[in-house]
CSV table of N, CA and C in Angstrom, one decimal:
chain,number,residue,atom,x,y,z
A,152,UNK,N,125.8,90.6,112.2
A,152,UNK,CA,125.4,91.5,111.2
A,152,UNK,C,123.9,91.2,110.8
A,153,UNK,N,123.0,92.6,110.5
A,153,UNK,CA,121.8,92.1,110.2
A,153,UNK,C,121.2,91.6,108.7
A,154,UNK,N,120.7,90.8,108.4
A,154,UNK,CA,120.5,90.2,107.0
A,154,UNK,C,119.0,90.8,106.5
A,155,UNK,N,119.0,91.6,105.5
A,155,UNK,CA,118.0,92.2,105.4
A,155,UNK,C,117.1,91.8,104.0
A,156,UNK,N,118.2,90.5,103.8
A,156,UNK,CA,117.3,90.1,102.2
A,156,UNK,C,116.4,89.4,102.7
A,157,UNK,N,115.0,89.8,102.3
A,157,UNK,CA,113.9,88.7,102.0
A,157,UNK,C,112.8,89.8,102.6
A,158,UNK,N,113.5,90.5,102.6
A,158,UNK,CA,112.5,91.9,104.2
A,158,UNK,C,111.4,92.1,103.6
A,159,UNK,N,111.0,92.4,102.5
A,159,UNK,CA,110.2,93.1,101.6
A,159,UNK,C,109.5,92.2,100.6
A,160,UNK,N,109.3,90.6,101.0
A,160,UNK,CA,108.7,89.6,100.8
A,160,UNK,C,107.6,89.7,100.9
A,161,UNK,N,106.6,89.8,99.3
A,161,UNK,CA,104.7,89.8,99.4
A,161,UNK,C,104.4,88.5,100.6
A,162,UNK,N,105.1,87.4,100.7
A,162,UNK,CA,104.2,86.7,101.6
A,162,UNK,C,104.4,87.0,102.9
A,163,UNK,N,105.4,87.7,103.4
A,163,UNK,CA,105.5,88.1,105.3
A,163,UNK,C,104.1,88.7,105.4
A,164,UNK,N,103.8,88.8,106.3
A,164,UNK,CA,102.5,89.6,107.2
A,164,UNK,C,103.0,90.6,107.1
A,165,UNK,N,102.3,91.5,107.1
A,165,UNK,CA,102.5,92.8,107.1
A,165,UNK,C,102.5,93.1,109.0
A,166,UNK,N,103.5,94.2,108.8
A,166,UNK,CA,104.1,94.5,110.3
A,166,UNK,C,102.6,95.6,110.6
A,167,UNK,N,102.3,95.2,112.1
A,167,UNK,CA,101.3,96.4,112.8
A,167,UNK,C,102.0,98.1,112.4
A,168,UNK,N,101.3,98.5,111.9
A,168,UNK,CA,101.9,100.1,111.6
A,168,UNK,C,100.4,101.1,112.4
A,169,UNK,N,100.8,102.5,112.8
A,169,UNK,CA,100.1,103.2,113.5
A,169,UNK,C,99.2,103.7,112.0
A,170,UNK,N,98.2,103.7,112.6
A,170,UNK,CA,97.5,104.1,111.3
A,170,UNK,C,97.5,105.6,110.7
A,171,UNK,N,97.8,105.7,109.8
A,171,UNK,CA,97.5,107.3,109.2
A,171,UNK,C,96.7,107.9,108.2
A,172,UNK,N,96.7,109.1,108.3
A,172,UNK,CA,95.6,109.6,107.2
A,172,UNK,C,96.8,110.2,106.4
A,173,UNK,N,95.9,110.5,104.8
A,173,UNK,CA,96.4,111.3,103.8
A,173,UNK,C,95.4,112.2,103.4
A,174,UNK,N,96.1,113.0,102.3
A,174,UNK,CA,95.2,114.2,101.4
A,174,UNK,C,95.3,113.7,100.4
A,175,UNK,N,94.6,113.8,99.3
A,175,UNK,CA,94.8,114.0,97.8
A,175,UNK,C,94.4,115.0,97.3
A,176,UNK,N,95.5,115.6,96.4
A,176,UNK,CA,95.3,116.6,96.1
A,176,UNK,C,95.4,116.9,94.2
A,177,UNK,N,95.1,117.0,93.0
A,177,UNK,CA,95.3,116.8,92.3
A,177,UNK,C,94.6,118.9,91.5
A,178,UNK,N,95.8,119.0,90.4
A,178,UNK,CA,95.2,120.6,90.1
A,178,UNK,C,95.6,120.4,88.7
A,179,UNK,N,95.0,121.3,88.0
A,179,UNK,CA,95.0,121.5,86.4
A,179,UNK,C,94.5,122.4,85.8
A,180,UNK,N,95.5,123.8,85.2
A,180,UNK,CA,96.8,123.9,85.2
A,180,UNK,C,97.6,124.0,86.8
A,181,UNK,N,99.1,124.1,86.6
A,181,UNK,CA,99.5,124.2,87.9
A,181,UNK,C,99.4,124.9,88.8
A,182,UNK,N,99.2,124.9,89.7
A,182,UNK,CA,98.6,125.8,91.2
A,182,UNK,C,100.1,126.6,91.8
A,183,UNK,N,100.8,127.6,91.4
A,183,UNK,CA,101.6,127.9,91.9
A,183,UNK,C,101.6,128.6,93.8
A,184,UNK,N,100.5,127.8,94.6
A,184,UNK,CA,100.6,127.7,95.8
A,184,UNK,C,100.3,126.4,96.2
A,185,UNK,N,100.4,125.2,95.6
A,185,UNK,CA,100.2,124.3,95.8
A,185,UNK,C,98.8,123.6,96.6
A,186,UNK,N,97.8,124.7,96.0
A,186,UNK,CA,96.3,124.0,96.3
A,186,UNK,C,96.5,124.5,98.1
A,187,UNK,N,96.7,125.7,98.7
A,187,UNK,CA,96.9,125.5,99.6
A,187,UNK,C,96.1,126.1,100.7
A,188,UNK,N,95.1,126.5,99.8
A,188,UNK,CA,93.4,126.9,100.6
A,188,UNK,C,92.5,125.1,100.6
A,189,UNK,N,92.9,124.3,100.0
A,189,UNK,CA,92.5,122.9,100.2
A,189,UNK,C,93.1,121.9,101.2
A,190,UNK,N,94.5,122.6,101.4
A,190,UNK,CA,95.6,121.5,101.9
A,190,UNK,C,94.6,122.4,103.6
A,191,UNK,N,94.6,123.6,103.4
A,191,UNK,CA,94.0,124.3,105.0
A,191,UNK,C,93.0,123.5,105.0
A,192,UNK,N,92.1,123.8,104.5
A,192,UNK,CA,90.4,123.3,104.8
A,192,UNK,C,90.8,121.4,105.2
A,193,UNK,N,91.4,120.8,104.1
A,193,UNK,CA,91.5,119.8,104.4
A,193,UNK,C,91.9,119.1,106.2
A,194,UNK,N,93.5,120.1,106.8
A,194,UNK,CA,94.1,120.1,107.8
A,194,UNK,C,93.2,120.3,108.8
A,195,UNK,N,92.5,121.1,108.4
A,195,UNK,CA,91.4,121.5,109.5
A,195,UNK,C,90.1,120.6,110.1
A,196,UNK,N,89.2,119.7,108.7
A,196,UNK,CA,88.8,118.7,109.1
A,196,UNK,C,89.1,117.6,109.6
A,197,UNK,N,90.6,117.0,109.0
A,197,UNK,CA,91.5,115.9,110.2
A,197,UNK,C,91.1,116.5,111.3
A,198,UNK,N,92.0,117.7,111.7
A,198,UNK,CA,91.6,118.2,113.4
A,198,UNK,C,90.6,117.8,114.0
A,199,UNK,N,89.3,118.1,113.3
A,199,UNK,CA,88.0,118.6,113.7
A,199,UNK,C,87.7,117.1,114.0
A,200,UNK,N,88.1,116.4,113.0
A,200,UNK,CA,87.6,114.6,113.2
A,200,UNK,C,88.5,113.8,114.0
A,201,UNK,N,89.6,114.4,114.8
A,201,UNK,CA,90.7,113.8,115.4
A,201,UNK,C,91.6,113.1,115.2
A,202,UNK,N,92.1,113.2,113.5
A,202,UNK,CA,92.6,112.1,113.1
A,202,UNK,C,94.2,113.1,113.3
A,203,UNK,N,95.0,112.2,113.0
A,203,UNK,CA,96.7,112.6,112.8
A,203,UNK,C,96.8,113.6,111.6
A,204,UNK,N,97.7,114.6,111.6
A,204,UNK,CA,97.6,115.4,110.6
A,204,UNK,C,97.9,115.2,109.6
A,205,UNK,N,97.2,115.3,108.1
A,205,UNK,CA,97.5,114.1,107.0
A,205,UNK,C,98.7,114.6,105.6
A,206,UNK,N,99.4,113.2,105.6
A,206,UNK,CA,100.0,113.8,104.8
A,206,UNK,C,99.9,113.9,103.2
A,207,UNK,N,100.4,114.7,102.7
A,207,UNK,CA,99.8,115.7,101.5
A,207,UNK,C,100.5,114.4,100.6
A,208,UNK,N,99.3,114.1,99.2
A,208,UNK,CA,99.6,113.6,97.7
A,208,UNK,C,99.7,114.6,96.8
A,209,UNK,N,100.2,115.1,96.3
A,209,UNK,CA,99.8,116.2,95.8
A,209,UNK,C,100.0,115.8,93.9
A,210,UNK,N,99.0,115.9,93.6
A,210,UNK,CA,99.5,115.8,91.6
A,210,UNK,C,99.3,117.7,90.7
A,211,UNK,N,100.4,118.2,91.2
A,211,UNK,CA,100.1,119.9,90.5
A,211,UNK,C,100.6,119.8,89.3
A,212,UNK,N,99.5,120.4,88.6
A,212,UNK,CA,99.6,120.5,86.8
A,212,UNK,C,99.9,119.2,86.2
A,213,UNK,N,99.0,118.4,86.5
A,213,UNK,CA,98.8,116.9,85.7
A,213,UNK,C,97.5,117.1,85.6
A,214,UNK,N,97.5,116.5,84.5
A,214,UNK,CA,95.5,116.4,83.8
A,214,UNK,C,95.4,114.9,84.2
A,215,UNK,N,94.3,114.5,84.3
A,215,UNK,CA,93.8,113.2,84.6
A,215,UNK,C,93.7,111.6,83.9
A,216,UNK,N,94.5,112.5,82.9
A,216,UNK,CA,95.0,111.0,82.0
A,216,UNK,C,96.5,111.1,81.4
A,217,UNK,N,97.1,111.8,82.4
A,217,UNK,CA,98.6,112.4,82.4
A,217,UNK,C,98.8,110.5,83.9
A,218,UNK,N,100.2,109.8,83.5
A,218,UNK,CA,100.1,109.4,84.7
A,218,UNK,C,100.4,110.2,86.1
A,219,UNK,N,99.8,109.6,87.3
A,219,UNK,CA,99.7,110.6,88.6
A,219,UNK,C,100.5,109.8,89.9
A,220,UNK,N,101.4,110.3,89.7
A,220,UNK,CA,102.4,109.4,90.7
A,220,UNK,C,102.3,109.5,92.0
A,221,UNK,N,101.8,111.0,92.3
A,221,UNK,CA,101.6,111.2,93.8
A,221,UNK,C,100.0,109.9,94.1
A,222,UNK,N,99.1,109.6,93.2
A,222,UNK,CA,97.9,109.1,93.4
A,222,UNK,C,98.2,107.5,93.4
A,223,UNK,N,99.6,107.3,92.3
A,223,UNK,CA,99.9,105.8,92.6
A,223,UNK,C,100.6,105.5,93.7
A,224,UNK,N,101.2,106.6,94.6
A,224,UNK,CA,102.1,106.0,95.8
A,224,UNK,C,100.6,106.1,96.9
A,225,UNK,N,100.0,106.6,96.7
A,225,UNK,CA,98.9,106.7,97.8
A,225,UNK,C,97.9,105.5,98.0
A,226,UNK,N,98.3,105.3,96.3
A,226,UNK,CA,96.9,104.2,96.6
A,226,UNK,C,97.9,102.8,96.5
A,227,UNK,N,99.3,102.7,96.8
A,227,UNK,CA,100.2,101.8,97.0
A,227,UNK,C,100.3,102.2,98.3
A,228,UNK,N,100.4,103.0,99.1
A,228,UNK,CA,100.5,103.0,100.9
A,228,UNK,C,99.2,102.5,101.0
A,229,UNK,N,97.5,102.5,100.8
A,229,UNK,CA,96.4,102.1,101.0
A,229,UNK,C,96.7,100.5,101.1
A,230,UNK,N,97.3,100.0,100.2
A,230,UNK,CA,97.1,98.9,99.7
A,230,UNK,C,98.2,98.2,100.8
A,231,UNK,N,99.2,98.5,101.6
A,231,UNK,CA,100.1,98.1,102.2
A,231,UNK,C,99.5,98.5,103.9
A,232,UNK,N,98.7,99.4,103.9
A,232,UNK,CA,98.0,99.1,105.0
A,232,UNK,C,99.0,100.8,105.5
A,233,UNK,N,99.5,101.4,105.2
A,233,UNK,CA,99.9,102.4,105.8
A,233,UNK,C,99.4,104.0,105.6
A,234,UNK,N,98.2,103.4,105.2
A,234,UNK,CA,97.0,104.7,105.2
A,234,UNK,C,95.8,104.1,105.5
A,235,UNK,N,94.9,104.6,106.4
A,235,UNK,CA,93.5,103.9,106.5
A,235,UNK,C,92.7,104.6,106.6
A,236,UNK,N,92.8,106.5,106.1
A,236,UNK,CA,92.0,107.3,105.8
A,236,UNK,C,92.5,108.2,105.1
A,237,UNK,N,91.6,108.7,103.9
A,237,UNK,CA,92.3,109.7,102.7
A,237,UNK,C,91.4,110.5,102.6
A,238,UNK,N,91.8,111.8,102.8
A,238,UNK,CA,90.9,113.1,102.7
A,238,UNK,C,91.1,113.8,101.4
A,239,UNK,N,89.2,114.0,100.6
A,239,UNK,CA,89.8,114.8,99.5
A,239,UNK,C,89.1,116.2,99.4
A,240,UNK,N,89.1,117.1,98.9
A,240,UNK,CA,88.1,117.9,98.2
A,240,UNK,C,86.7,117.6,97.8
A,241,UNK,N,87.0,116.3,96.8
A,241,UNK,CA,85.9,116.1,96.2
A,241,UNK,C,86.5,114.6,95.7
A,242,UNK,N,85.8,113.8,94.9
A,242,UNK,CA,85.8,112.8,93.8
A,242,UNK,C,86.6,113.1,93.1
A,243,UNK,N,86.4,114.4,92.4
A,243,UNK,CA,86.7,114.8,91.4
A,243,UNK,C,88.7,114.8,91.1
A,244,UNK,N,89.2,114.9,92.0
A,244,UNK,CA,90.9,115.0,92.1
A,244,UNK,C,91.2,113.1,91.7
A,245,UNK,N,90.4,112.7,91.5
A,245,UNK,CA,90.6,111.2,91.0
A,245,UNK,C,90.8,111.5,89.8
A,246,UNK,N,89.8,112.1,88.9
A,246,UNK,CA,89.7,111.9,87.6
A,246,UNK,C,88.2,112.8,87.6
A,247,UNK,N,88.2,113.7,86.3
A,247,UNK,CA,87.1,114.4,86.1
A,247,UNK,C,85.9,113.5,85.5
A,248,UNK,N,86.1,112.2,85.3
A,248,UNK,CA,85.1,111.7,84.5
A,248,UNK,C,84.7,110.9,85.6
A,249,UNK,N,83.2,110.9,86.2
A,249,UNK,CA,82.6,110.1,87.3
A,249,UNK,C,82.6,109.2,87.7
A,250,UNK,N,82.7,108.0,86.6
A,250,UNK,CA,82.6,106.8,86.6
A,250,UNK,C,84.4,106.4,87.2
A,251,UNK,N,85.2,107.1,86.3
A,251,UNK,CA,86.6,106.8,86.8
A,251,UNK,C,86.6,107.1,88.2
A,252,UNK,N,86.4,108.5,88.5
A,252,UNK,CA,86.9,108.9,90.2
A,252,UNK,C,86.4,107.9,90.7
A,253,UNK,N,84.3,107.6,90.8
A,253,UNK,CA,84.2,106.5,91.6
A,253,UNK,C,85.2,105.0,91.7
A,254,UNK,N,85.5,104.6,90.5
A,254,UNK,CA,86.3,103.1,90.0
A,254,UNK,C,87.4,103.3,91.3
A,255,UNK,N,87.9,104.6,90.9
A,255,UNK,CA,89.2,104.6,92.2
A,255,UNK,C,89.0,104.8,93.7
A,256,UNK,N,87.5,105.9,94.0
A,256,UNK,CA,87.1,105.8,95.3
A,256,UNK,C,86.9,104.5,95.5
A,257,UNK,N,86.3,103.4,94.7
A,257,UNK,CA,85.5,102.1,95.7
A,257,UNK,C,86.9,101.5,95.9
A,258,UNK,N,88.3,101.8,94.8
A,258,UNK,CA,89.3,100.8,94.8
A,258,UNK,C,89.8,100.8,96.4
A,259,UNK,N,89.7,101.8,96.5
A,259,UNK,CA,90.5,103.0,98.4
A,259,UNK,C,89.5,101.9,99.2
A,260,UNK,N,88.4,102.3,99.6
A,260,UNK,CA,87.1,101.6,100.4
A,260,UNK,C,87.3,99.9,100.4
A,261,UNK,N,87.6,99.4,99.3
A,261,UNK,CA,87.5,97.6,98.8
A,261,UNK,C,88.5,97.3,100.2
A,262,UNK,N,89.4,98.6,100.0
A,262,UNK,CA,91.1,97.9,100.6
A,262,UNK,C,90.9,98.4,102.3
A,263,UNK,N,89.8,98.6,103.0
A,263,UNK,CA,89.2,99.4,103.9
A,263,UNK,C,89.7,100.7,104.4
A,264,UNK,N,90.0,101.4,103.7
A,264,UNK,CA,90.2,102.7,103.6
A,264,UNK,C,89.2,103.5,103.7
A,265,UNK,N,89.2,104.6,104.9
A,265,UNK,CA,88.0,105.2,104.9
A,265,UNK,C,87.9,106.6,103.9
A,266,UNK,N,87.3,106.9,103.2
A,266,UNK,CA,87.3,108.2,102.1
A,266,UNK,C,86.5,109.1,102.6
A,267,UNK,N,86.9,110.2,103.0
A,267,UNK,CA,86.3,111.5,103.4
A,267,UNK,C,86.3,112.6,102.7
A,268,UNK,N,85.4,113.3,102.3
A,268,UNK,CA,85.0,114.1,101.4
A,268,UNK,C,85.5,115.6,101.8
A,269,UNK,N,85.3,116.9,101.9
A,269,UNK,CA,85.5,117.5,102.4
A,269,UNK,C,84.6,118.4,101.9
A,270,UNK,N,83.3,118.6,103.3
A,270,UNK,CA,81.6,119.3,103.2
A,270,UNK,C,81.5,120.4,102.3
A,271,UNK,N,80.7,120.6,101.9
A,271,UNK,CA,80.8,122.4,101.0
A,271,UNK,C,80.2,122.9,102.0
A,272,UNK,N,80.4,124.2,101.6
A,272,UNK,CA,80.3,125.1,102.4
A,272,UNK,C,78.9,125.5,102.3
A,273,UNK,N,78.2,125.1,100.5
A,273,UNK,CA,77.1,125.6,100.4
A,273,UNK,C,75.9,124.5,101.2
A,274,UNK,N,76.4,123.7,102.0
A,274,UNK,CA,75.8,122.4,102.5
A,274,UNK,C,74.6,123.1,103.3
A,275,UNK,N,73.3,122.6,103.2
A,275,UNK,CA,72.2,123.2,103.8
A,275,UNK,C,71.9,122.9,105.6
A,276,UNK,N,73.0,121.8,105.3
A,276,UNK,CA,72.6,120.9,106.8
A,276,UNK,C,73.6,122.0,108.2
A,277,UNK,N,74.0,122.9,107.6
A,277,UNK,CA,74.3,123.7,109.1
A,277,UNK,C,75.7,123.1,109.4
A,278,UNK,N,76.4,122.0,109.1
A,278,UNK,CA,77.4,121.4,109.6
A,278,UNK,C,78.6,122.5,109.1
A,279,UNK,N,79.2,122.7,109.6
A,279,UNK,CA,80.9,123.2,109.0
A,279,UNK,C,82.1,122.5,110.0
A,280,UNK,N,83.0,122.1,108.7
A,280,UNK,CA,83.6,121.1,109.3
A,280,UNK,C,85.1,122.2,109.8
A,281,UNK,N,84.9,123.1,110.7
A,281,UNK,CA,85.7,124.2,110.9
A,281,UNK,C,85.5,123.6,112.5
A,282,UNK,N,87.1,124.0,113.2
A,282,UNK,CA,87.0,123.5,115.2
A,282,UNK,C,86.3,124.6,115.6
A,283,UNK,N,86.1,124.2,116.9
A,283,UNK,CA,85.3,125.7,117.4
A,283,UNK,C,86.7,126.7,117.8
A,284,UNK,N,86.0,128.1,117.6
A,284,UNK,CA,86.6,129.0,117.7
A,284,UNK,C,87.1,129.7,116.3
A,285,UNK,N,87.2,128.5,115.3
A,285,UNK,CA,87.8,129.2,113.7
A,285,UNK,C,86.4,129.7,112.9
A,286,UNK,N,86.6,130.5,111.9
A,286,UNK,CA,85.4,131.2,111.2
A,286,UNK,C,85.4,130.2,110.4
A,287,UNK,N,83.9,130.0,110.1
A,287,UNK,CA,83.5,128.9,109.0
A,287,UNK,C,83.2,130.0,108.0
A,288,UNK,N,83.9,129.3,107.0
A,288,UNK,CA,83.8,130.3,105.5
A,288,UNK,C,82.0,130.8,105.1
A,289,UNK,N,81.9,131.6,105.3
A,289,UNK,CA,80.2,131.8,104.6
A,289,UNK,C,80.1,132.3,103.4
């Protein structure tokens, strides 16, 4: 029989895992489609950047000093090594106040986590982060 106490021991090495990406998603009041012109745009940049299709944090109808459980399991998979890239909107789905979002973006980056923003549209530099063939929003 297999013995499975001790499995989940902070000192074992952490086991090689395939690396994945995430979204974060955070809305205020609740988004009764679940943010899901961001969850597109977001799906779309993974593609475009080749990453694995990411999976969704989502915090719908929490304010930013509500606790955010979808943002603490995310930034507990960062920290266990089973996310190594988080795609967001903006900063701003951290926490509306700057200094906080950044505190949490460097927390993601410290643990080498790559943090990807997702371009505006109003970006002057020509880039759209749309594959070829899809309409870039104008």
């Amino acid at each position: 029989m297999f013995d499975i106490r001790g499995c989940d021991r902070q000192d074992e090495p952490r086991r090689r895992r395939k690396p994945a990406a995430a979204m974060y998603l955070r809305c205020y009041p609740y988004d009764s489609s679940g943010m899901e012109c961001h969850r597109t745009a977001l799906d779309l940049l993974a593609m475009r950047l080749g990453l694995p299709r990411p999976l969704v944090h989502l915090d719908n109808g929490l304010r930013g000093a509500d606790r955010l459980p979808a943002r603490e399991a995310l930034l507990a998979a960062v920290a266990d090594g089973r996310i190594d890239t988080v795609l967001v909107p903006g900063l701003f789905v951290f926490a509306l106040d700057g200094r906080e979002s950044r505190a949490v973006a460097d927390r993601l980056e410290q643990q080498g986590c790559r943090l990807i923003e997702l371009p505006s549209w109003r970006a002057r530099d020509g880039w759209q982060p749309w594959p070829d063939g899809l309409p870039a929003a104008r």
